[in-house]
Amino acid sequence: MEILFDEGYQFGMGVFETVAVERGNPLFLRWHLERMANSLQELGIEQTVTEHQVREYLAACKTDRAALKILASEKNVVFTQRRNPYTAEKTRRGFRLRYSSIYRNETSPLVRHKTMNYGDCLLEKRRAAFLGAEELIFLNSRGEICEGTSSNIFFVSDGRLFTPPVSCGLLPGIVRRFLLETFPVTERVMRKEDIMDMEECFVTNSLMGVMPVTCLEERMFCRGAVTEKCRHAYENYEKTVP
C-alpha cells in the first residue's frame, strides 16, 4: 500500500469512517459515505469514495465480521480492517462512564466531522481504562454534556429519549441518526445536574450499536425498557441487511 504525503497525513486534514461489517455486509454504508462526502466537501478536500470501491475491497478480503475503516485525504483513499472489539458479553455488562477533563470546543469547524485530528479522543479513551471506565464523556466550553470519546450519548426520563444537539459540538453519529429517524428523540442541552432526573442511559457508535450504561460517575442507571427497545431495533436492522 502506497500512501502519498498530503495535508491529511501531515496535518490531519482528512476524514475517516468506521463501518461495522456483519456477514460480509457493511452496515449503513450509504449513510457513512454520505457523511464522508459532506465532510470532504466542507473541508475543501477533492476526493471521492464510492460504494463500489468498498464492496470490491470487502469481496477481495472475504470479510465476514469486522470493523472496516475508510480513510480519505487529498491524495489517498485507504481501506483497513480489524476485529470488532465489542462483544455480546460487553453489552451484557454495560458501560461505566466518567467525565473527561478535556473540553470540546463547540466553535471548532472540525468537531462535527470525523477527521484525522483524533488525538483528544485517543488519549481520553486510553485514560478511561485507567479510571476504571469504558468511556469518558466530554463537556463543551459552556459545561454542556456533549459526547463520548467514541460515542454519542442518550438519556431516558419518564419514557422519553433525550440526546445533546449537534450545536453542543459533537459528531452526528450514524447510529444516532438511525435512532433519531426511528424513535421520537428530543435533542436537548443538558448539564451534569440534569442527569439526576434521568433513569436510563446508553451510548452508541457504529461498532457497538446500542450499549447500555450502568453509571456516569456516581449516578447509577437502570437497564430499562426504552434502552432495550432501541437496542432491539438496531439488532433487527442488522439482521435484515441482505
PDB file of C-alpha atoms in Angstrom:
ATOM      1  CA  MET A   1       0.000   0.000   0.000  1.00  0.00           C
ATOM      2  CA  GLU A   2       1.470   3.328  -1.077  1.00  0.00           C
ATOM      3  CA  ILE A   3       0.465   6.422   0.886  1.00  0.00           C
ATOM      4  CA  LEU A   4       1.282   9.849  -0.530  1.00  0.00           C
ATOM      5  CA  PHE A   5       2.155  12.662   1.853  1.00  0.00           C
ATOM      6  CA  ASP A   6      -0.523  15.313   1.752  1.00  0.00           C
ATOM      7  CA  GLU A   7      -2.242  17.594   4.268  1.00  0.00           C
ATOM      8  CA  GLY A   8      -4.099  14.592   5.622  1.00  0.00           C
ATOM      9  CA  TYR A   9      -1.011  12.644   6.617  1.00  0.00           C
ATOM     10  CA  GLN A  10       0.997  15.702   7.629  1.00  0.00           C
ATOM     11  CA  PHE A  11      -1.605  17.875   9.361  1.00  0.00           C
ATOM     12  CA  GLY A  12      -4.661  15.678   9.922  1.00  0.00           C
ATOM     13  CA  MET A  13      -6.712  17.274   7.143  1.00  0.00           C
ATOM     14  CA  GLY A  14      -8.533  14.122   6.178  1.00  0.00           C
ATOM     15  CA  VAL A  15     -11.637  12.214   7.243  1.00  0.00           C
ATOM     16  CA  PHE A  16     -12.452   8.632   8.079  1.00  0.00           C
ATOM     17  CA  GLU A  17     -15.406   6.349   8.629  1.00  0.00           C
ATOM     18  CA  THR A  18     -15.570   3.194  10.728  1.00  0.00           C
ATOM     19  CA  VAL A  19     -18.134   0.751   9.381  1.00  0.00           C
ATOM     20  CA  ALA A  20     -19.418  -2.410  11.059  1.00  0.00           C
ATOM     21  CA  VAL A  21     -19.326  -5.429   8.752  1.00  0.00           C
ATOM     22  CA  GLU A  22     -21.665  -8.296   9.612  1.00  0.00           C
ATOM     23  CA  ARG A  23     -21.911 -11.465   7.495  1.00  0.00           C
ATOM     24  CA  GLY A  24     -19.866  -9.637   4.864  1.00  0.00           C
ATOM     25  CA  ASN A  25     -22.307  -6.713   4.719  1.00  0.00           C
ATOM     26  CA  PRO A  26     -21.232  -3.140   5.576  1.00  0.00           C
ATOM     27  CA  LEU A  27     -23.969  -1.668   7.795  1.00  0.00           C
ATOM     28  CA  PHE A  28     -25.357   1.785   6.949  1.00  0.00           C
ATOM     29  CA  LEU A  29     -22.768   2.057   4.160  1.00  0.00           C
ATOM     30  CA  ARG A  30     -24.649   4.718   2.190  1.00  0.00           C
ATOM     31  CA  TRP A  31     -25.026   6.899   5.276  1.00  0.00           C
ATOM     32  CA  HIS A  32     -21.329   6.524   6.051  1.00  0.00           C
ATOM     33  CA  LEU A  33     -20.323   7.504   2.520  1.00  0.00           C
ATOM     34  CA  GLU A  34     -22.824  10.379   2.523  1.00  0.00           C
ATOM     35  CA  ARG A  35     -21.330  11.746   5.738  1.00  0.00           C
ATOM     36  CA  MET A  36     -17.802  11.306   4.389  1.00  0.00           C
ATOM     37  CA  ALA A  37     -18.667  13.115   1.151  1.00  0.00           C
ATOM     38  CA  ASN A  38     -20.252  16.011   3.066  1.00  0.00           C
ATOM     39  CA  SER A  39     -17.215  16.322   5.335  1.00  0.00           C
ATOM     40  CA  LEU A  40     -14.780  16.232   2.419  1.00  0.00           C
ATOM     41  CA  GLN A  41     -16.735  18.967   0.678  1.00  0.00           C
ATOM     42  CA  GLU A  42     -16.962  21.177   3.772  1.00  0.00           C
ATOM     43  CA  LEU A  43     -13.241  20.781   4.464  1.00  0.00           C
ATOM     44  CA  GLY A  44     -12.385  21.611   0.844  1.00  0.00           C
ATOM     45  CA  ILE A  45     -10.845  18.211   0.067  1.00  0.00           C
ATOM     46  CA  GLU A  46     -11.330  16.990  -3.502  1.00  0.00           C
ATOM     47  CA  GLN A  47     -11.668  13.248  -3.063  1.00  0.00           C
ATOM     48  CA  THR A  48     -14.357  10.634  -3.688  1.00  0.00           C
ATOM     49  CA  VAL A  49     -15.065   7.235  -2.170  1.00  0.00           C
ATOM     50  CA  THR A  50     -17.682   5.029  -3.828  1.00  0.00           C
ATOM     51  CA  GLU A  51     -19.801   2.113  -2.683  1.00  0.00           C
ATOM     52  CA  HIS A  52     -18.260   0.020  -5.473  1.00  0.00           C
ATOM     53  CA  GLN A  53     -14.755   0.590  -4.071  1.00  0.00           C
ATOM     54  CA  VAL A  54     -15.844  -0.515  -0.604  1.00  0.00           C
ATOM     55  CA  ARG A  55     -17.637  -3.653  -1.737  1.00  0.00           C
ATOM     56  CA  GLU A  56     -14.785  -4.590  -4.047  1.00  0.00           C
ATOM     57  CA  TYR A  57     -12.342  -4.336  -1.123  1.00  0.00           C
ATOM     58  CA  LEU A  58     -14.552  -6.436   1.160  1.00  0.00           C
ATOM     59  CA  ALA A  59     -15.057  -9.081  -1.520  1.00  0.00           C
ATOM     60  CA  ALA A  60     -11.309  -9.359  -2.079  1.00  0.00           C
ATOM     61  CA  CYS A  61     -10.710  -9.734   1.675  1.00  0.00           C
ATOM     62  CA  LYS A  62     -13.587 -12.199   2.103  1.00  0.00           C
ATOM     63  CA  THR A  63     -14.582 -10.296   5.215  1.00  0.00           C
ATOM     64  CA  ASP A  64     -17.285 -11.783   7.449  1.00  0.00           C
ATOM     65  CA  ARG A  65     -17.379  -9.734  10.676  1.00  0.00           C
ATOM     66  CA  ALA A  66     -15.019  -6.806  11.126  1.00  0.00           C
ATOM     67  CA  ALA A  67     -14.512  -3.114  11.726  1.00  0.00           C
ATOM     68  CA  LEU A  68     -13.847  -1.563   8.332  1.00  0.00           C
ATOM     69  CA  LYS A  69     -12.017   1.768   8.330  1.00  0.00           C
ATOM     70  CA  ILE A  70     -12.094   4.089   5.311  1.00  0.00           C
ATOM     71  CA  LEU A  71      -9.635   6.991   5.269  1.00  0.00           C
ATOM     72  CA  ALA A  72      -9.775   9.762   2.681  1.00  0.00           C
ATOM     73  CA  SER A  73      -7.487  12.730   2.174  1.00  0.00           C
ATOM     74  CA  GLU A  74      -6.466  14.862  -0.795  1.00  0.00           C
ATOM     75  CA  LYS A  75      -4.249  12.208  -2.421  1.00  0.00           C
ATOM     76  CA  ASN A  76      -5.251   8.997  -0.652  1.00  0.00           C
ATOM     77  CA  VAL A  77      -8.106   6.561  -0.156  1.00  0.00           C
ATOM     78  CA  VAL A  78      -7.152   3.770   2.228  1.00  0.00           C
ATOM     79  CA  PHE A  79      -9.133   0.765   3.440  1.00  0.00           C
ATOM     80  CA  THR A  80      -8.164  -1.242   6.515  1.00  0.00           C
ATOM     81  CA  GLN A  81      -9.977  -3.695   8.748  1.00  0.00           C
ATOM     82  CA  ARG A  82      -9.650  -5.100  12.227  1.00  0.00           C
ATOM     83  CA  ARG A  83     -11.630  -7.183  14.667  1.00  0.00           C
ATOM     84  CA  ASN A  84     -14.777  -5.584  16.045  1.00  0.00           C
ATOM     85  CA  PRO A  85     -13.904  -5.214  19.766  1.00  0.00           C
ATOM     86  CA  TYR A  86     -17.497  -5.089  21.022  1.00  0.00           C
ATOM     87  CA  THR A  87     -18.926  -8.438  22.121  1.00  0.00           C
ATOM     88  CA  ALA A  88     -22.230  -9.706  23.463  1.00  0.00           C
ATOM     89  CA  GLU A  89     -20.576 -10.036  26.873  1.00  0.00           C
ATOM     90  CA  LYS A  90     -19.654  -6.329  26.916  1.00  0.00           C
ATOM     91  CA  THR A  91     -23.235  -5.450  26.039  1.00  0.00           C
ATOM     92  CA  ARG A  92     -24.493  -7.706  28.822  1.00  0.00           C
ATOM     93  CA  ARG A  93     -22.266  -5.969  31.383  1.00  0.00           C
ATOM     94  CA  GLY A  94     -22.880  -2.449  30.085  1.00  0.00           C
ATOM     95  CA  PHE A  95     -20.532   0.549  30.201  1.00  0.00           C
ATOM     96  CA  ARG A  96     -19.275   2.627  33.097  1.00  0.00           C
ATOM     97  CA  LEU A  97     -18.758   6.291  32.203  1.00  0.00           C
ATOM     98  CA  ARG A  98     -16.710   9.109  33.680  1.00  0.00           C
ATOM     99  CA  TYR A  99     -16.404  12.756  32.675  1.00  0.00           C
ATOM    100  CA  SER A 100     -13.358  13.848  30.714  1.00  0.00           C
ATOM    101  CA  SER A 101     -11.248  16.751  31.980  1.00  0.00           C
ATOM    102  CA  ILE A 102     -10.813  17.900  28.356  1.00  0.00           C
ATOM    103  CA  TYR A 103     -13.459  20.231  26.942  1.00  0.00           C
ATOM    104  CA  ARG A 104     -14.979  20.058  23.482  1.00  0.00           C
ATOM    105  CA  ASN A 105     -14.661  23.301  21.522  1.00  0.00           C
ATOM    106  CA  GLU A 106     -18.168  23.719  20.152  1.00  0.00           C
ATOM    107  CA  THR A 107     -16.980  26.599  17.926  1.00  0.00           C
ATOM    108  CA  SER A 108     -14.462  24.441  16.043  1.00  0.00           C
ATOM    109  CA  PRO A 109     -15.405  23.566  12.450  1.00  0.00           C
ATOM    110  CA  LEU A 110     -13.805  20.135  12.974  1.00  0.00           C
ATOM    111  CA  VAL A 111     -15.930  18.753  15.817  1.00  0.00           C
ATOM    112  CA  ARG A 112     -18.880  17.903  13.570  1.00  0.00           C
ATOM    113  CA  HIS A 113     -16.663  15.866  11.228  1.00  0.00           C
ATOM    114  CA  LYS A 114     -14.854  12.560  11.737  1.00  0.00           C
ATOM    115  CA  THR A 115     -11.404  13.876  10.935  1.00  0.00           C
ATOM    116  CA  MET A 116      -7.881  12.545  11.356  1.00  0.00           C
ATOM    117  CA  ASN A 117      -7.498  15.153  14.141  1.00  0.00           C
ATOM    118  CA  TYR A 118      -8.414  12.455  16.661  1.00  0.00           C
ATOM    119  CA  GLY A 119      -5.775  12.865  19.354  1.00  0.00           C
ATOM    120  CA  ASP A 120      -8.069  14.061  22.166  1.00  0.00           C
ATOM    121  CA  CYS A 121     -10.318  11.033  21.695  1.00  0.00           C
ATOM    122  CA  LEU A 122      -7.469   8.531  21.597  1.00  0.00           C
ATOM    123  CA  LEU A 123      -5.759   9.899  24.688  1.00  0.00           C
ATOM    124  CA  GLU A 124      -9.006  10.014  26.683  1.00  0.00           C
ATOM    125  CA  LYS A 125     -10.034   6.542  25.507  1.00  0.00           C
ATOM    126  CA  ARG A 126      -6.771   5.220  26.955  1.00  0.00           C
ATOM    127  CA  ARG A 127      -7.292   7.197  30.173  1.00  0.00           C
ATOM    128  CA  ALA A 128     -10.781   5.724  30.604  1.00  0.00           C
ATOM    129  CA  ALA A 129      -9.323   2.289  31.355  1.00  0.00           C
ATOM    130  CA  PHE A 130      -7.018   3.824  33.971  1.00  0.00           C
ATOM    131  CA  LEU A 131     -10.079   5.387  35.634  1.00  0.00           C
ATOM    132  CA  GLY A 132     -11.983   2.099  35.640  1.00  0.00           C
ATOM    133  CA  ALA A 133     -14.397   3.147  32.891  1.00  0.00           C
ATOM    134  CA  GLU A 134     -15.116   2.092  29.326  1.00  0.00           C
ATOM    135  CA  GLU A 135     -15.776   5.595  28.019  1.00  0.00           C
ATOM    136  CA  LEU A 136     -15.212   9.221  29.012  1.00  0.00           C
ATOM    137  CA  ILE A 137     -17.819  11.900  28.311  1.00  0.00           C
ATOM    138  CA  PHE A 138     -16.795  15.331  27.055  1.00  0.00           C
ATOM    139  CA  LEU A 139     -18.402  18.570  28.182  1.00  0.00           C
ATOM    140  CA  ASN A 140     -18.103  21.637  25.964  1.00  0.00           C
ATOM    141  CA  SER A 141     -16.745  25.046  26.985  1.00  0.00           C
ATOM    142  CA  ARG A 142     -20.205  26.014  28.325  1.00  0.00           C
ATOM    143  CA  GLY A 143     -20.344  22.976  30.605  1.00  0.00           C
ATOM    144  CA  GLU A 144     -22.918  21.156  28.448  1.00  0.00           C
ATOM    145  CA  ILE A 145     -22.846  17.378  28.009  1.00  0.00           C
ATOM    146  CA  CYS A 146     -21.518  16.666  24.558  1.00  0.00           C
ATOM    147  CA  GLU A 147     -20.414  13.149  23.523  1.00  0.00           C
ATOM    148  CA  GLY A 148     -18.101  10.283  24.431  1.00  0.00           C
ATOM    149  CA  THR A 149     -14.580   9.677  23.203  1.00  0.00           C
ATOM    150  CA  SER A 150     -16.024   7.361  20.546  1.00  0.00           C
ATOM    151  CA  SER A 151     -19.773   7.552  21.047  1.00  0.00           C
ATOM    152  CA  ASN A 152     -22.934   9.599  21.206  1.00  0.00           C
ATOM    153  CA  ILE A 153     -24.895   9.601  24.448  1.00  0.00           C
ATOM    154  CA  PHE A 154     -28.629   9.204  25.127  1.00  0.00           C
ATOM    155  CA  PHE A 155     -30.695   9.543  28.299  1.00  0.00           C
ATOM    156  CA  VAL A 156     -34.212   8.417  29.217  1.00  0.00           C
ATOM    157  CA  SER A 157     -36.597  10.160  31.599  1.00  0.00           C
ATOM    158  CA  ASP A 158     -40.270   9.220  32.059  1.00  0.00           C
ATOM    159  CA  GLY A 159     -40.077   7.062  28.938  1.00  0.00           C
ATOM    160  CA  ARG A 160     -38.748   9.909  26.775  1.00  0.00           C
ATOM    161  CA  LEU A 161     -35.454   9.846  24.879  1.00  0.00           C
ATOM    162  CA  PHE A 162     -33.001  12.756  25.031  1.00  0.00           C
ATOM    163  CA  THR A 163     -29.661  13.403  23.347  1.00  0.00           C
ATOM    164  CA  PRO A 164     -27.471  16.525  23.059  1.00  0.00           C
ATOM    165  CA  PRO A 165     -27.911  18.588  19.847  1.00  0.00           C
ATOM    166  CA  VAL A 166     -25.097  18.891  17.315  1.00  0.00           C
ATOM    167  CA  SER A 167     -24.753  22.563  18.296  1.00  0.00           C
ATOM    168  CA  CYS A 168     -23.149  21.397  21.563  1.00  0.00           C
ATOM    169  CA  GLY A 169     -20.125  20.432  19.467  1.00  0.00           C
ATOM    170  CA  LEU A 170     -20.416  16.754  18.627  1.00  0.00           C
ATOM    171  CA  LEU A 171     -20.121  14.333  15.745  1.00  0.00           C
ATOM    172  CA  PRO A 172     -23.575  13.309  14.483  1.00  0.00           C
ATOM    173  CA  GLY A 173     -23.107   9.539  14.579  1.00  0.00           C
ATOM    174  CA  ILE A 174     -24.636   7.012  12.225  1.00  0.00           C
ATOM    175  CA  VAL A 175     -26.463   5.008  14.912  1.00  0.00           C
ATOM    176  CA  ARG A 176     -27.526   8.331  16.437  1.00  0.00           C
ATOM    177  CA  ARG A 177     -29.132   9.178  13.090  1.00  0.00           C
ATOM    178  CA  PHE A 178     -30.812   5.763  12.952  1.00  0.00           C
ATOM    179  CA  LEU A 179     -32.390   6.294  16.372  1.00  0.00           C
ATOM    180  CA  LEU A 180     -33.470   9.860  15.568  1.00  0.00           C
ATOM    181  CA  GLU A 181     -35.212   8.570  12.440  1.00  0.00           C
ATOM    182  CA  THR A 182     -36.758   5.564  14.215  1.00  0.00           C
ATOM    183  CA  PHE A 183     -37.936   6.962  17.571  1.00  0.00           C
ATOM    184  CA  PRO A 184     -39.186  10.296  18.931  1.00  0.00           C
ATOM    185  CA  VAL A 185     -35.947  11.730  20.344  1.00  0.00           C
ATOM    186  CA  THR A 186     -35.681  15.204  21.858  1.00  0.00           C
ATOM    187  CA  GLU A 187     -32.389  16.988  21.206  1.00  0.00           C
ATOM    188  CA  ARG A 188     -31.813  18.858  24.440  1.00  0.00           C
ATOM    189  CA  VAL A 189     -28.963  20.793  26.028  1.00  0.00           C
ATOM    190  CA  MET A 190     -28.039  19.025  29.262  1.00  0.00           C
ATOM    191  CA  ARG A 191     -25.591  19.678  32.080  1.00  0.00           C
ATOM    192  CA  LYS A 192     -24.229  17.456  34.812  1.00  0.00           C
ATOM    193  CA  GLU A 193     -27.044  18.313  37.199  1.00  0.00           C
ATOM    194  CA  ASP A 194     -29.689  17.346  34.642  1.00  0.00           C
ATOM    195  CA  ILE A 195     -28.747  13.665  34.645  1.00  0.00           C
ATOM    196  CA  MET A 196     -30.128  13.325  38.166  1.00  0.00           C
ATOM    197  CA  ASP A 197     -33.575  13.304  36.547  1.00  0.00           C
ATOM    198  CA  MET A 198     -32.630  10.520  34.111  1.00  0.00           C
ATOM    199  CA  GLU A 199     -33.402   6.851  34.755  1.00  0.00           C
ATOM    200  CA  GLU A 200     -31.669   5.221  31.801  1.00  0.00           C
ATOM    201  CA  CYS A 201     -28.579   5.971  29.752  1.00  0.00           C
ATOM    202  CA  PHE A 202     -26.854   4.388  26.766  1.00  0.00           C
ATOM    203  CA  VAL A 203     -24.137   5.228  24.254  1.00  0.00           C
ATOM    204  CA  THR A 204     -23.953   4.446  20.557  1.00  0.00           C
ATOM    205  CA  ASN A 205     -21.493   4.092  17.730  1.00  0.00           C
ATOM    206  CA  SER A 206     -21.263   2.127  14.508  1.00  0.00           C
ATOM    207  CA  LEU A 207     -19.368  -0.805  16.013  1.00  0.00           C
ATOM    208  CA  MET A 208     -21.117  -1.207  19.386  1.00  0.00           C
ATOM    209  CA  GLY A 209     -24.621  -0.342  18.190  1.00  0.00           C
ATOM    210  CA  VAL A 210     -26.578   0.499  21.354  1.00  0.00           C
ATOM    211  CA  MET A 211     -24.570  -0.008  24.559  1.00  0.00           C
ATOM    212  CA  PRO A 212     -26.389   0.166  27.928  1.00  0.00           C
ATOM    213  CA  VAL A 213     -24.750   2.350  30.580  1.00  0.00           C
ATOM    214  CA  THR A 214     -24.708   1.301  34.230  1.00  0.00           C
ATOM    215  CA  CYS A 215     -23.327   4.550  35.663  1.00  0.00           C
ATOM    216  CA  LEU A 216     -21.944   8.006  34.861  1.00  0.00           C
ATOM    217  CA  GLU A 217     -19.619   8.936  37.690  1.00  0.00           C
ATOM    218  CA  GLU A 218     -21.714   8.189  40.832  1.00  0.00           C
ATOM    219  CA  ARG A 219     -25.106   8.345  39.084  1.00  0.00           C
ATOM    220  CA  MET A 220     -26.472   4.823  38.600  1.00  0.00           C
ATOM    221  CA  PHE A 221     -28.858   3.886  35.786  1.00  0.00           C
ATOM    222  CA  CYS A 222     -31.257   1.010  35.334  1.00  0.00           C
ATOM    223  CA  ARG A 223     -31.347  -1.096  32.204  1.00  0.00           C
ATOM    224  CA  GLY A 224     -34.858  -0.113  31.254  1.00  0.00           C
ATOM    225  CA  ALA A 225     -37.448  -0.727  28.586  1.00  0.00           C
ATOM    226  CA  VAL A 226     -36.531   2.218  26.344  1.00  0.00           C
ATOM    227  CA  THR A 227     -32.865   1.224  26.162  1.00  0.00           C
ATOM    228  CA  GLU A 228     -33.877  -2.335  25.301  1.00  0.00           C
ATOM    229  CA  LYS A 229     -36.330  -1.135  22.663  1.00  0.00           C
ATOM    230  CA  CYS A 230     -33.590   0.909  20.982  1.00  0.00           C
ATOM    231  CA  ARG A 231     -31.129  -1.956  21.208  1.00  0.00           C
ATOM    232  CA  HIS A 232     -33.584  -4.422  19.672  1.00  0.00           C
ATOM    233  CA  ALA A 233     -34.440  -2.001  16.855  1.00  0.00           C
ATOM    234  CA  TYR A 234     -30.755  -1.743  15.957  1.00  0.00           C
ATOM    235  CA  GLU A 235     -30.272  -5.508  16.145  1.00  0.00           C
ATOM    236  CA  ASN A 236     -33.341  -6.091  13.962  1.00  0.00           C
ATOM    237  CA  TYR A 237     -31.934  -3.695  11.354  1.00  0.00           C
ATOM    238  CA  GLU A 238     -28.618  -5.555  11.474  1.00  0.00           C
ATOM    239  CA  LYS A 239     -30.377  -8.891  10.817  1.00  0.00           C
ATOM    240  CA  THR A 240     -32.315  -7.562   7.815  1.00  0.00           C
ATOM    241  CA  VAL A 241     -29.294  -6.206   5.907  1.00  0.00           C
ATOM    242  CA  PRO A 242     -29.018  -8.524   2.867  1.00  0.00           C
TER     243      PRO A 242
END
